[in-house]
CSV table of N, CA, C and O in Angstrom, one decimal:
chain,number,residue,atom,x,y,z
A,18,MET,N,46.4,376.0,129.4
A,18,MET,CA,47.1,377.2,129.0
A,18,MET,C,46.7,377.6,127.6
A,18,MET,O,46.2,376.8,126.8
A,19,LYS,N,46.9,378.9,127.2
A,19,LYS,CA,46.5,379.4,125.9
A,19,LYS,C,47.1,378.6,124.8
A,19,LYS,O,46.5,378.4,123.8
A,20,LYS,N,48.4,378.2,125.0
A,20,LYS,CA,49.1,377.5,123.9
A,20,LYS,C,48.5,376.1,123.6
A,20,LYS,O,48.7,375.6,122.5
A,21,ASP,N,47.7,375.6,124.5
A,21,ASP,CA,47.1,374.3,124.3
A,21,ASP,C,45.7,374.4,123.6
A,21,ASP,O,45.2,373.4,123.2
A,22,LEU,N,45.2,375.6,123.4
A,22,LEU,CA,43.9,375.8,122.7
A,22,LEU,C,44.2,375.7,121.2
A,22,LEU,O,45.2,376.1,120.7
A,23,PRO,N,43.2,375.1,120.5
A,23,PRO,CA,43.3,375.0,119.0
A,23,PRO,C,43.2,376.4,118.4
A,23,PRO,O,42.5,377.3,119.0
A,24,GLU,N,43.9,376.6,117.3
A,24,GLU,CA,43.9,377.9,116.6
A,24,GLU,C,42.8,377.8,115.6
A,24,GLU,O,43.0,377.4,114.4
A,25,ASN,N,41.6,378.1,115.9
A,25,ASN,CA,40.4,378.1,115.0
A,25,ASN,C,40.4,379.4,114.2
A,25,ASN,O,40.0,380.4,114.8
A,26,ILE,N,40.8,379.4,113.0
A,26,ILE,CA,40.9,380.6,112.2
A,26,ILE,C,39.5,380.9,111.5
A,26,ILE,O,39.0,380.0,110.8
A,27,VAL,N,39.1,382.1,111.6
A,27,VAL,CA,37.8,382.5,110.9
A,27,VAL,C,38.1,382.8,109.5
A,27,VAL,O,38.9,383.6,109.2
A,28,GLU,N,37.4,382.1,108.6
A,28,GLU,CA,37.5,382.3,107.2
A,28,GLU,C,36.1,382.2,106.6
A,28,GLU,O,35.2,381.6,107.1
A,29,ASP,N,35.9,382.9,105.5
A,29,ASP,CA,34.7,382.9,104.7
A,29,ASP,C,33.5,383.4,105.6
A,29,ASP,O,32.3,383.0,105.4
A,30,ILE,N,33.7,384.4,106.4
A,30,ILE,CA,32.7,385.1,107.2
A,30,ILE,C,33.0,386.6,107.0
A,30,ILE,O,34.1,387.0,107.0
A,31,ALA,N,31.9,387.4,106.8
A,31,ALA,CA,32.1,388.8,106.6
A,31,ALA,C,31.1,389.6,107.4
A,31,ALA,O,30.0,389.1,107.7
A,32,ILE,N,31.5,390.8,107.7
A,32,ILE,CA,30.6,391.8,108.3
A,32,ILE,C,30.5,392.9,107.2
A,32,ILE,O,31.5,393.3,106.7
A,33,ALA,N,29.2,393.3,106.9
A,33,ALA,CA,29.0,394.3,105.9
A,33,ALA,C,28.1,395.4,106.4
A,33,ALA,O,27.1,395.1,107.1
A,34,VAL,N,28.4,396.6,105.9
A,34,VAL,CA,27.5,397.7,106.2
A,34,VAL,C,26.9,398.1,104.8
A,34,VAL,O,27.6,398.4,103.9
A,35,ALA,N,25.6,397.9,104.7
A,35,ALA,CA,24.8,398.1,103.5
A,35,ALA,C,24.0,399.3,103.5
A,35,ALA,O,23.3,399.6,104.4
A,36,LEU,N,23.9,400.0,102.3
A,36,LEU,CA,23.0,401.1,102.1
A,36,LEU,C,21.7,400.5,101.7
A,36,LEU,O,21.6,399.9,100.6
A,37,GLU,N,20.7,400.6,102.6
A,37,GLU,CA,19.4,399.9,102.3
A,37,GLU,C,18.5,400.8,101.5
A,37,GLU,O,17.9,400.3,100.6
A,38,LYS,N,18.4,402.1,101.9
A,38,LYS,CA,17.5,403.0,101.2
A,38,LYS,C,18.1,404.4,101.2
A,38,LYS,O,18.7,404.8,102.2
A,39,GLU,N,17.8,405.1,100.1
A,39,GLU,CA,18.4,406.5,100.0
A,39,GLU,C,17.3,407.4,99.6
A,39,GLU,O,16.6,407.1,98.6
A,40,SER,N,17.1,408.5,100.2
A,40,SER,CA,16.2,409.5,99.8
A,40,SER,C,16.9,410.9,99.8
A,40,SER,O,18.1,410.9,100.3
A,41,VAL,N,16.3,411.9,99.4
A,41,VAL,CA,16.9,413.2,99.4
A,41,VAL,C,17.2,413.7,100.8
A,41,VAL,O,18.3,414.3,101.1
A,42,GLU,N,16.4,413.3,101.8
A,42,GLU,CA,16.6,413.7,103.2
A,42,GLU,C,17.6,412.8,104.0
A,42,GLU,O,18.3,413.3,104.8
A,43,SER,N,17.6,411.5,103.7
A,43,SER,CA,18.4,410.7,104.5
A,43,SER,C,18.8,409.4,103.8
A,43,SER,O,18.3,409.0,102.7
A,44,LYS,N,19.7,408.6,104.5
A,44,LYS,CA,20.1,407.3,104.0
A,44,LYS,C,19.9,406.3,105.2
A,44,LYS,O,20.1,406.7,106.3
A,45,LEU,N,19.4,405.1,104.8
A,45,LEU,CA,19.2,404.1,105.8
A,45,LEU,C,20.3,403.0,105.7
A,45,LEU,O,20.4,402.4,104.6
A,46,TRP,N,21.0,402.7,106.7
A,46,TRP,CA,22.1,401.7,106.7
A,46,TRP,C,21.8,400.6,107.7
A,46,TRP,O,21.3,400.8,108.8
A,47,TYR,N,22.2,399.4,107.3
A,47,TYR,CA,22.1,398.2,108.1
A,47,TYR,C,23.4,397.4,108.1
A,47,TYR,O,24.2,397.4,107.1
A,48,VAL,N,23.7,396.8,109.2
A,48,VAL,CA,24.9,395.9,109.3
A,48,VAL,C,24.5,394.5,109.3
A,48,VAL,O,23.5,394.1,110.0
A,49,TYR,N,25.2,393.7,108.5
A,49,TYR,CA,24.9,392.2,108.3
A,49,TYR,C,26.1,391.4,108.6
A,49,TYR,O,27.2,391.8,108.4
A,50,VAL,N,25.8,390.1,109.0
A,50,VAL,CA,26.9,389.1,109.0
A,50,VAL,C,26.6,388.2,107.8
A,50,VAL,O,25.4,387.8,107.6
A,51,ILE,N,27.6,387.9,107.0
A,51,ILE,CA,27.4,387.0,105.8
A,51,ILE,C,28.2,385.8,106.0
A,51,ILE,O,29.4,385.8,106.3
A,52,ASN,N,27.6,384.6,105.8
A,52,ASN,CA,28.2,383.3,105.9
A,52,ASN,C,28.6,382.9,104.4
A,52,ASN,O,27.7,382.5,103.7
A,53,LEU,N,29.9,383.0,104.1
A,53,LEU,CA,30.3,382.6,102.8
A,53,LEU,C,30.8,381.1,102.7
A,53,LEU,O,31.3,380.7,101.7
A,54,LYS,N,30.6,380.4,103.8
A,54,LYS,CA,31.0,379.0,103.9
A,54,LYS,C,30.0,378.1,103.3
A,54,LYS,O,28.9,378.5,102.9
A,55,ASN,N,30.4,376.9,103.1
A,55,ASN,CA,29.6,375.8,102.6
A,55,ASN,C,28.9,375.0,103.7
A,55,ASN,O,28.5,373.9,103.5
A,56,GLU,N,28.9,375.5,104.9
A,56,GLU,CA,28.3,374.9,106.1
A,56,GLU,C,27.7,375.9,107.0
A,56,GLU,O,28.1,377.1,106.9
A,57,PRO,N,26.7,375.6,107.7
A,57,PRO,CA,26.1,376.5,108.6
A,57,PRO,C,26.9,376.9,109.8
A,57,PRO,O,27.8,376.1,110.2
A,58,ILE,N,26.7,378.1,110.3
A,58,ILE,CA,27.3,378.5,111.6
A,58,ILE,C,26.2,378.6,112.6
A,58,ILE,O,25.1,379.0,112.2
A,59,GLU,N,26.5,378.3,113.9
A,59,GLU,CA,25.4,378.3,114.9
A,59,GLU,C,25.8,379.1,116.1
A,59,GLU,O,27.0,379.3,116.3
A,60,ASN,N,24.8,379.4,116.9
A,60,ASN,CA,25.0,380.2,118.1
A,60,ASN,C,25.9,381.4,117.9
A,60,ASN,O,26.9,381.6,118.6
A,61,VAL,N,25.5,382.2,116.9
A,61,VAL,CA,26.3,383.3,116.5
A,61,VAL,C,26.1,384.5,117.5
A,61,VAL,O,24.9,384.9,117.7
A,62,LEU,N,27.1,384.9,118.2
A,62,LEU,CA,27.0,386.0,119.1
A,62,LEU,C,27.9,387.2,118.6
A,62,LEU,O,29.0,387.0,118.2
A,63,ILE,N,27.3,388.4,118.6
A,63,ILE,CA,28.0,389.5,118.0
A,63,ILE,C,27.8,390.7,119.1
A,63,ILE,O,26.7,391.0,119.5
A,64,THR,N,28.9,391.3,119.4
A,64,THR,CA,28.9,392.5,120.2
A,64,THR,C,29.4,393.7,119.3
A,64,THR,O,30.3,393.5,118.5
A,65,SER,N,28.7,394.8,119.5
A,65,SER,CA,29.1,395.9,118.6
A,65,SER,C,29.3,397.2,119.5
A,65,SER,O,28.6,397.3,120.5
A,66,LYS,N,30.2,398.0,119.1
A,66,LYS,CA,30.4,399.3,119.8
A,66,LYS,C,31.2,400.2,118.9
A,66,LYS,O,31.8,399.8,117.9
A,67,GLY,N,31.1,401.5,119.2
A,67,GLY,CA,31.8,402.5,118.5
A,67,GLY,C,32.6,403.3,119.4
A,67,GLY,O,32.3,403.5,120.6
A,68,TYR,N,33.8,403.8,119.0
A,68,TYR,CA,34.7,404.6,119.8
A,68,TYR,C,35.6,405.4,118.9
A,68,TYR,O,35.8,405.1,117.8
A,69,GLY,N,36.1,406.5,119.5
A,69,GLY,CA,37.0,407.3,118.8
A,69,GLY,C,36.9,408.8,119.3
A,69,GLY,O,36.5,409.0,120.5
A,70,GLU,N,37.3,409.7,118.5
A,70,GLU,CA,37.4,411.1,118.9
A,70,GLU,C,36.5,411.9,118.0
A,70,GLU,O,36.5,411.7,116.8
A,71,LYS,N,35.7,412.7,118.6
A,71,LYS,CA,34.8,413.6,117.8
A,71,LYS,C,34.8,415.0,118.4
A,71,LYS,O,34.6,415.1,119.6
A,72,ASN,N,35.1,416.0,117.6
A,72,ASN,CA,35.3,417.4,118.1
A,72,ASN,C,36.2,417.5,119.2
A,72,ASN,O,36.0,418.2,120.2
A,73,GLY,N,37.3,416.8,119.2
A,73,GLY,CA,38.4,416.8,120.2
A,73,GLY,C,38.1,416.1,121.5
A,73,GLY,O,38.9,416.2,122.4
A,74,GLU,N,37.0,415.4,121.6
A,74,GLU,CA,36.7,414.7,122.8
A,74,GLU,C,36.5,413.2,122.5
A,74,GLU,O,36.1,412.8,121.4
A,75,GLN,N,36.9,412.3,123.4
A,75,GLN,CA,36.7,410.9,123.3
A,75,GLN,C,35.3,410.5,123.4
A,75,GLN,O,34.5,411.1,124.3
A,76,VAL,N,34.8,409.7,122.5
A,76,VAL,CA,33.4,409.3,122.4
A,76,VAL,C,33.3,407.7,122.4
A,76,VAL,O,34.2,407.1,121.8
A,77,LYS,N,32.4,407.2,123.1
A,77,LYS,CA,32.1,405.8,123.1
A,77,LYS,C,30.6,405.6,123.0
A,77,LYS,O,29.8,406.3,123.6
A,78,THR,N,30.2,404.6,122.2
A,78,THR,CA,28.8,404.3,122.1
A,78,THR,C,28.5,403.2,123.1
A,78,THR,O,29.4,402.6,123.7
A,79,SER,N,27.2,402.8,123.2
A,79,SER,CA,26.8,401.7,124.0
A,79,SER,C,27.3,400.4,123.4
A,79,SER,O,27.4,400.3,122.2
A,80,ILE,N,27.5,399.4,124.2
A,80,ILE,CA,27.9,398.1,123.7
A,80,ILE,C,26.5,397.3,123.5
A,80,ILE,O,25.7,397.2,124.5
A,81,LEU,N,26.3,396.8,122.3
A,81,LEU,CA,25.1,396.1,122.0
A,81,LEU,C,25.5,394.6,121.8
A,81,LEU,O,26.6,394.3,121.2
A,82,ARG,N,24.6,393.7,122.2
A,82,ARG,CA,24.8,392.3,122.0
A,82,ARG,C,23.7,391.7,121.2
A,82,ARG,O,22.5,392.0,121.4
A,83,HIS,N,24.1,390.8,120.2
A,83,HIS,CA,23.1,390.2,119.3
A,83,HIS,C,23.3,388.7,119.3
A,83,HIS,O,24.5,388.3,119.3
A,84,MET,N,22.3,387.9,119.3
A,84,MET,CA,22.4,386.5,119.2
A,84,MET,C,21.6,386.0,118.0
A,84,MET,O,20.4,386.4,117.8
A,85,ILE,N,22.2,385.2,117.1
A,85,ILE,CA,21.5,384.6,116.0
A,85,ILE,C,21.7,383.1,116.1
A,85,ILE,O,22.9,382.6,116.1
A,86,PRO,N,20.6,382.4,116.2
A,86,PRO,CA,20.8,380.9,116.4
A,86,PRO,C,21.5,380.2,115.3
A,86,PRO,O,22.3,379.3,115.6
A,87,ARG,N,21.3,380.5,114.0
A,87,ARG,CA,21.9,379.8,112.9
A,87,ARG,C,21.9,380.6,111.6
A,87,ARG,O,20.9,381.3,111.4
A,88,ILE,N,23.0,380.5,110.9
A,88,ILE,CA,23.1,381.2,109.6
A,88,ILE,C,23.5,380.1,108.6
A,88,ILE,O,24.5,379.4,108.7
A,89,GLU,N,22.6,379.9,107.6
A,89,GLU,CA,22.8,378.8,106.6
A,89,GLU,C,24.0,379.1,105.7
A,89,GLU,O,24.4,380.2,105.6
A,90,PRO,N,24.5,378.0,105.0
A,90,PRO,CA,25.6,378.3,104.1
A,90,PRO,C,25.2,379.3,103.0
A,90,PRO,O,24.1,379.2,102.5
A,91,GLY,N,26.0,380.2,102.7
A,91,GLY,CA,25.7,381.2,101.7
A,91,GLY,C,24.6,382.2,102.2
A,91,GLY,O,24.2,383.0,101.4
A,92,GLY,N,24.3,382.2,103.5
A,92,GLY,CA,23.2,383.0,104.0
A,92,GLY,C,23.8,384.3,104.7
A,92,GLY,O,25.0,384.5,104.8
A,93,PHE,N,22.8,385.1,105.2
A,93,PHE,CA,23.2,386.3,105.9
A,93,PHE,C,22.1,386.5,107.0
A,93,PHE,O,21.0,386.0,106.9
A,94,ALA,N,22.5,387.4,107.9
A,94,ALA,CA,21.6,387.8,109.0
A,94,ALA,C,21.8,389.3,109.3
A,94,ALA,O,22.9,389.8,109.3
A,95,LEU,N,20.7,390.0,109.6
A,95,LEU,CA,20.8,391.4,110.0
A,95,LEU,C,21.3,391.4,111.4
A,95,LEU,O,20.8,390.7,112.3
A,96,ILE,N,22.3,392.3,111.6
A,96,ILE,CA,22.8,392.5,113.0
A,96,ILE,C,22.0,393.7,113.6
A,96,ILE,O,21.4,393.6,114.7
A,97,GLU,N,22.1,394.9,113.0
A,97,GLU,CA,21.5,396.1,113.5
A,97,GLU,C,21.5,397.2,112.5
A,97,GLU,O,22.3,397.2,111.5
A,98,PRO,N,20.7,398.2,112.7
A,98,PRO,CA,20.8,399.4,111.9
A,98,PRO,C,22.0,400.2,112.5
A,98,PRO,O,22.4,400.0,113.6
A,99,ILE,N,22.6,401.1,111.6
A,99,ILE,CA,23.7,401.9,112.0
A,99,ILE,C,23.5,403.3,111.6
A,99,ILE,O,23.0,403.5,110.5
A,100,ASP,N,23.8,404.3,112.4
A,100,ASP,CA,23.6,405.7,112.2
A,100,ASP,C,24.8,406.3,111.5
A,100,ASP,O,25.9,406.0,111.9
A,101,GLU,N,24.6,407.1,110.4
A,101,GLU,CA,25.7,407.7,109.7
A,101,GLU,C,26.6,408.5,110.6
A,101,GLU,O,27.8,408.7,110.3
A,102,GLN,N,26.0,409.0,111.7
A,102,GLN,CA,26.8,409.9,112.6
A,102,GLN,C,28.0,409.1,113.3
A,102,GLN,O,28.9,409.7,113.8
A,103,THR,N,27.9,407.8,113.3
A,103,THR,CA,29.0,406.9,113.9
A,103,THR,C,30.1,406.6,112.9
A,103,THR,O,31.1,406.0,113.2
A,104,PHE,N,29.9,407.0,111.6
A,104,PHE,CA,30.9,406.6,110.6
A,104,PHE,C,32.2,407.3,110.8
A,104,PHE,O,33.3,406.8,110.3
A,105,GLY,N,32.3,408.4,111.6
A,105,GLY,CA,33.5,409.0,112.0
A,105,GLY,C,34.2,408.4,113.1
A,105,GLY,O,35.3,408.7,113.5
A,106,LEU,N,33.6,407.3,113.7
A,106,LEU,CA,34.2,406.5,114.8
A,106,LEU,C,34.7,405.2,114.3
A,106,LEU,O,34.3,404.8,113.2
A,107,ALA,N,35.5,404.5,115.0
A,107,ALA,CA,35.8,403.1,114.8
A,107,ALA,C,34.5,402.3,115.2
A,107,ALA,O,34.1,402.5,116.3
A,108,ASN,N,34.0,401.5,114.3
A,108,ASN,CA,32.8,400.6,114.6
A,108,ASN,C,33.3,399.2,114.6
A,108,ASN,O,33.7,398.6,113.6
A,109,GLU,N,33.3,398.6,115.9
A,109,GLU,CA,33.8,397.3,116.1
A,109,GLU,C,32.7,396.2,116.3
A,109,GLU,O,31.7,396.5,117.0
A,110,TYR,N,32.9,395.1,115.6
A,110,TYR,CA,32.0,394.0,115.7
A,110,TYR,C,32.8,392.7,116.1
A,110,TYR,O,33.7,392.3,115.3
A,111,TRP,N,32.5,392.2,117.3
A,111,TRP,CA,33.2,391.0,117.7
A,111,TRP,C,32.3,389.8,117.5
A,111,TRP,O,31.2,389.8,118.1
A,112,LEU,N,32.7,388.9,116.7
A,112,LEU,CA,31.8,387.8,116.3
A,112,LEU,C,32.3,386.5,116.8
A,112,LEU,O,33.5,386.2,116.8
A,113,SER,N,31.4,385.7,117.4
A,113,SER,CA,31.8,384.3,117.9
A,113,SER,C,30.7,383.4,117.4
A,113,SER,O,29.5,383.8,117.3
A,114,TYR,N,31.1,382.2,117.0
A,114,TYR,CA,30.1,381.2,116.5
A,114,TYR,C,30.7,379.8,116.6
A,114,TYR,O,31.9,379.6,116.8
A,115,TYR,N,29.8,378.8,116.4
A,115,TYR,CA,30.2,377.4,116.5
A,115,TYR,C,30.0,376.8,115.2
A,115,TYR,O,29.0,377.0,114.4
A,116,ILE,N,30.9,375.8,114.9
A,116,ILE,CA,30.7,374.9,113.8
A,116,ILE,C,30.9,373.5,114.5
A,116,ILE,O,32.0,373.2,115.0
A,117,GLY,N,29.8,372.8,114.7
A,117,GLY,CA,29.9,371.6,115.5
A,117,GLY,C,30.2,372.0,116.9
A,117,GLY,O,29.5,372.8,117.5
A,118,LYS,N,31.3,371.4,117.5
A,118,LYS,CA,31.6,371.7,118.9
A,118,LYS,C,32.8,372.7,118.9
A,118,LYS,O,33.3,373.0,120.0
A,119,ASP,N,33.3,373.2,117.8
A,119,ASP,CA,34.4,374.1,117.8
A,119,ASP,C,33.9,375.5,117.7
A,119,ASP,O,33.0,375.9,117.0
A,120,ILE,N,34.5,376.4,118.6
A,120,ILE,CA,34.2,377.8,118.6
A,120,ILE,C,35.2,378.6,117.9
A,120,ILE,O,36.4,378.3,117.9
A,121,PHE,N,34.7,379.6,117.2
A,121,PHE,CA,35.5,380.6,116.4
A,121,PHE,C,35.2,382.0,116.8
A,121,PHE,O,34.0,382.3,117.1
A,122,ASP,N,36.1,382.9,116.8
A,122,ASP,CA,35.8,384.3,117.1
A,122,ASP,C,36.8,385.2,116.3
A,122,ASP,O,37.9,384.8,116.1
A,123,LYS,N,36.3,386.4,116.0
A,123,LYS,CA,37.1,387.3,115.3
A,123,LYS,C,36.5,388.7,115.5
A,123,LYS,O,35.3,388.9,115.6
A,124,LYS,N,37.4,389.7,115.6
A,124,LYS,CA,37.0,391.1,115.7
A,124,LYS,C,37.1,391.8,114.3
A,124,LYS,O,38.2,391.7,113.7
A,125,PHE,N,36.1,392.4,113.9
A,125,PHE,CA,36.0,393.2,112.7
A,125,PHE,C,35.9,394.7,113.0
A,125,PHE,O,35.0,395.0,113.8
A,126,ILE,N,36.7,395.5,112.5
A,126,ILE,CA,36.7,396.9,112.8
A,126,ILE,C,36.6,397.8,111.5
A,126,ILE,O,37.5,397.7,110.7
A,127,PHE,N,35.5,398.5,111.4
A,127,PHE,CA,35.4,399.5,110.3
A,127,PHE,C,36.1,400.8,110.9
A,127,PHE,O,35.6,401.4,111.8
A,128,LEU,N,37.2,401.2,110.3
A,128,LEU,CA,37.9,402.3,110.8
A,128,LEU,C,37.2,403.6,110.5
A,128,LEU,O,36.3,403.6,109.6
A,129,PRO,N,37.5,404.7,111.2
A,129,PRO,CA,36.8,406.0,111.0
A,129,PRO,C,36.9,406.4,109.5
A,129,PRO,O,37.9,406.2,108.9
A,130,GLU,N,35.8,406.8,109.0
A,130,GLU,CA,35.6,407.3,107.6
A,130,GLU,C,35.9,406.2,106.5
A,130,GLU,O,36.2,406.6,105.4
A,131,SER,N,35.8,405.0,106.9
A,131,SER,CA,36.0,403.9,105.9
A,131,SER,C,34.7,403.5,105.2
A,131,SER,O,34.7,402.9,104.2
A,132,ILE,N,33.6,403.9,105.8
A,132,ILE,CA,32.3,403.6,105.2
A,132,ILE,C,31.9,404.8,104.3
A,132,ILE,O,31.1,405.7,104.7
A,133,VAL,N,32.5,404.9,103.1
A,133,VAL,CA,32.4,406.0,102.2
A,133,VAL,C,32.1,405.4,100.8
A,133,VAL,O,32.5,404.2,100.5
A,134,GLU,N,31.5,406.2,99.9
A,134,GLU,CA,31.1,405.7,98.6
A,134,GLU,C,32.3,405.1,97.8
A,134,GLU,O,32.2,404.2,97.0
A,135,SER,N,33.5,405.7,98.0
A,135,SER,CA,34.6,405.3,97.2
A,135,SER,C,35.1,403.9,97.6
A,135,SER,O,35.8,403.2,96.8
A,136,ASN,N,34.6,403.4,98.7
A,136,ASN,CA,34.9,402.0,99.2
A,136,ASN,C,33.8,401.0,98.9
A,136,ASN,O,33.9,399.8,99.2
A,137,PHE,N,32.7,401.5,98.3
A,137,PHE,CA,31.6,400.6,98.1
A,137,PHE,C,31.9,399.5,97.1
A,137,PHE,O,32.6,399.7,96.1
A,138,ILE,N,31.3,398.3,97.4
A,138,ILE,CA,31.2,397.2,96.4
A,138,ILE,C,29.8,396.7,96.4
A,138,ILE,O,29.0,397.1,97.1
A,139,ARG,N,29.5,395.8,95.4
A,139,ARG,CA,28.2,395.2,95.4
A,139,ARG,C,28.3,394.0,96.4
A,139,ARG,O,29.1,393.1,96.1
A,140,LEU,N,27.6,394.0,97.5
A,140,LEU,CA,27.8,393.0,98.5
A,140,LEU,C,27.2,391.7,98.1
A,140,LEU,O,26.1,391.6,97.6
A,141,PRO,N,28.0,390.6,98.3
A,141,PRO,CA,27.5,389.3,97.9
A,141,PRO,C,26.3,388.9,98.8
A,141,PRO,O,26.2,389.3,99.9
A,142,GLN,N,25.5,388.1,98.2
A,142,GLN,CA,24.2,387.6,98.9
A,142,GLN,C,23.2,388.7,99.1
A,142,GLN,O,22.0,388.5,98.9
A,143,LEU,N,23.6,389.9,99.4
A,143,LEU,CA,22.7,391.0,99.7
A,143,LEU,C,22.3,391.8,98.4
A,143,LEU,O,21.3,392.4,98.3
A,144,ASN,N,23.2,391.8,97.4
A,144,ASN,CA,23.0,392.5,96.2
A,144,ASN,C,22.7,394.0,96.4
A,144,ASN,O,21.8,394.6,95.9
A,145,LYS,N,23.5,394.6,97.4
A,145,LYS,CA,23.3,396.0,97.7
A,145,LYS,C,24.7,396.7,97.8
A,145,LYS,O,25.7,396.0,98.0
A,146,PRO,N,24.7,398.0,97.6
A,146,PRO,CA,26.0,398.7,97.7
A,146,PRO,C,26.4,398.8,99.2
A,146,PRO,O,25.5,398.9,100.1
A,147,GLY,N,27.7,398.7,99.5
A,147,GLY,CA,28.1,398.9,100.8
A,147,GLY,C,29.6,398.5,101.0
A,147,GLY,O,30.3,398.4,100.0
A,148,VAL,N,30.0,398.4,102.2
A,148,VAL,CA,31.4,398.1,102.6
A,148,VAL,C,31.4,396.8,103.3
A,148,VAL,O,30.6,396.5,104.2
A,149,MET,N,32.5,396.0,103.1
A,149,MET,CA,32.5,394.6,103.7
A,149,MET,C,33.9,394.4,104.2
A,149,MET,O,34.9,394.7,103.5
A,150,ILE,N,34.0,393.7,105.3
A,150,ILE,CA,35.3,393.2,105.9
A,150,ILE,C,35.2,391.7,106.0
A,150,ILE,O,34.2,391.2,106.5
A,151,ARG,N,36.2,391.0,105.5
A,151,ARG,CA,36.3,389.5,105.6
A,151,ARG,C,37.4,389.1,106.5
A,151,ARG,O,38.3,389.7,106.7
């Protein structure tokens, strides 16, 4: 039963949207997973999707799946590029990973219009401007 499963709480893991490059014509954005732990995480599986309303109609993006074998302590890994046109949608990243034989998972959601300059911080490990959810 569900009540018999251990409650593995995800801590010290973040998903970040970073501004990689900016020119007069466009901006280039990437999504990263950041391991803020003092131990590696392994068999990292991430699913990403966008959903919401645009111009009065419901919109859904494709579901993408990403596998990262290992992220070292204090390390990070690129998940995917992200298009600015999806910033008006909810952008969801469902993360699962192992530490030893224990599995952890958590859903990270960037709400519509949350990826804006007023929310920018200097992202740890990446040293780039962007938005991060822990």
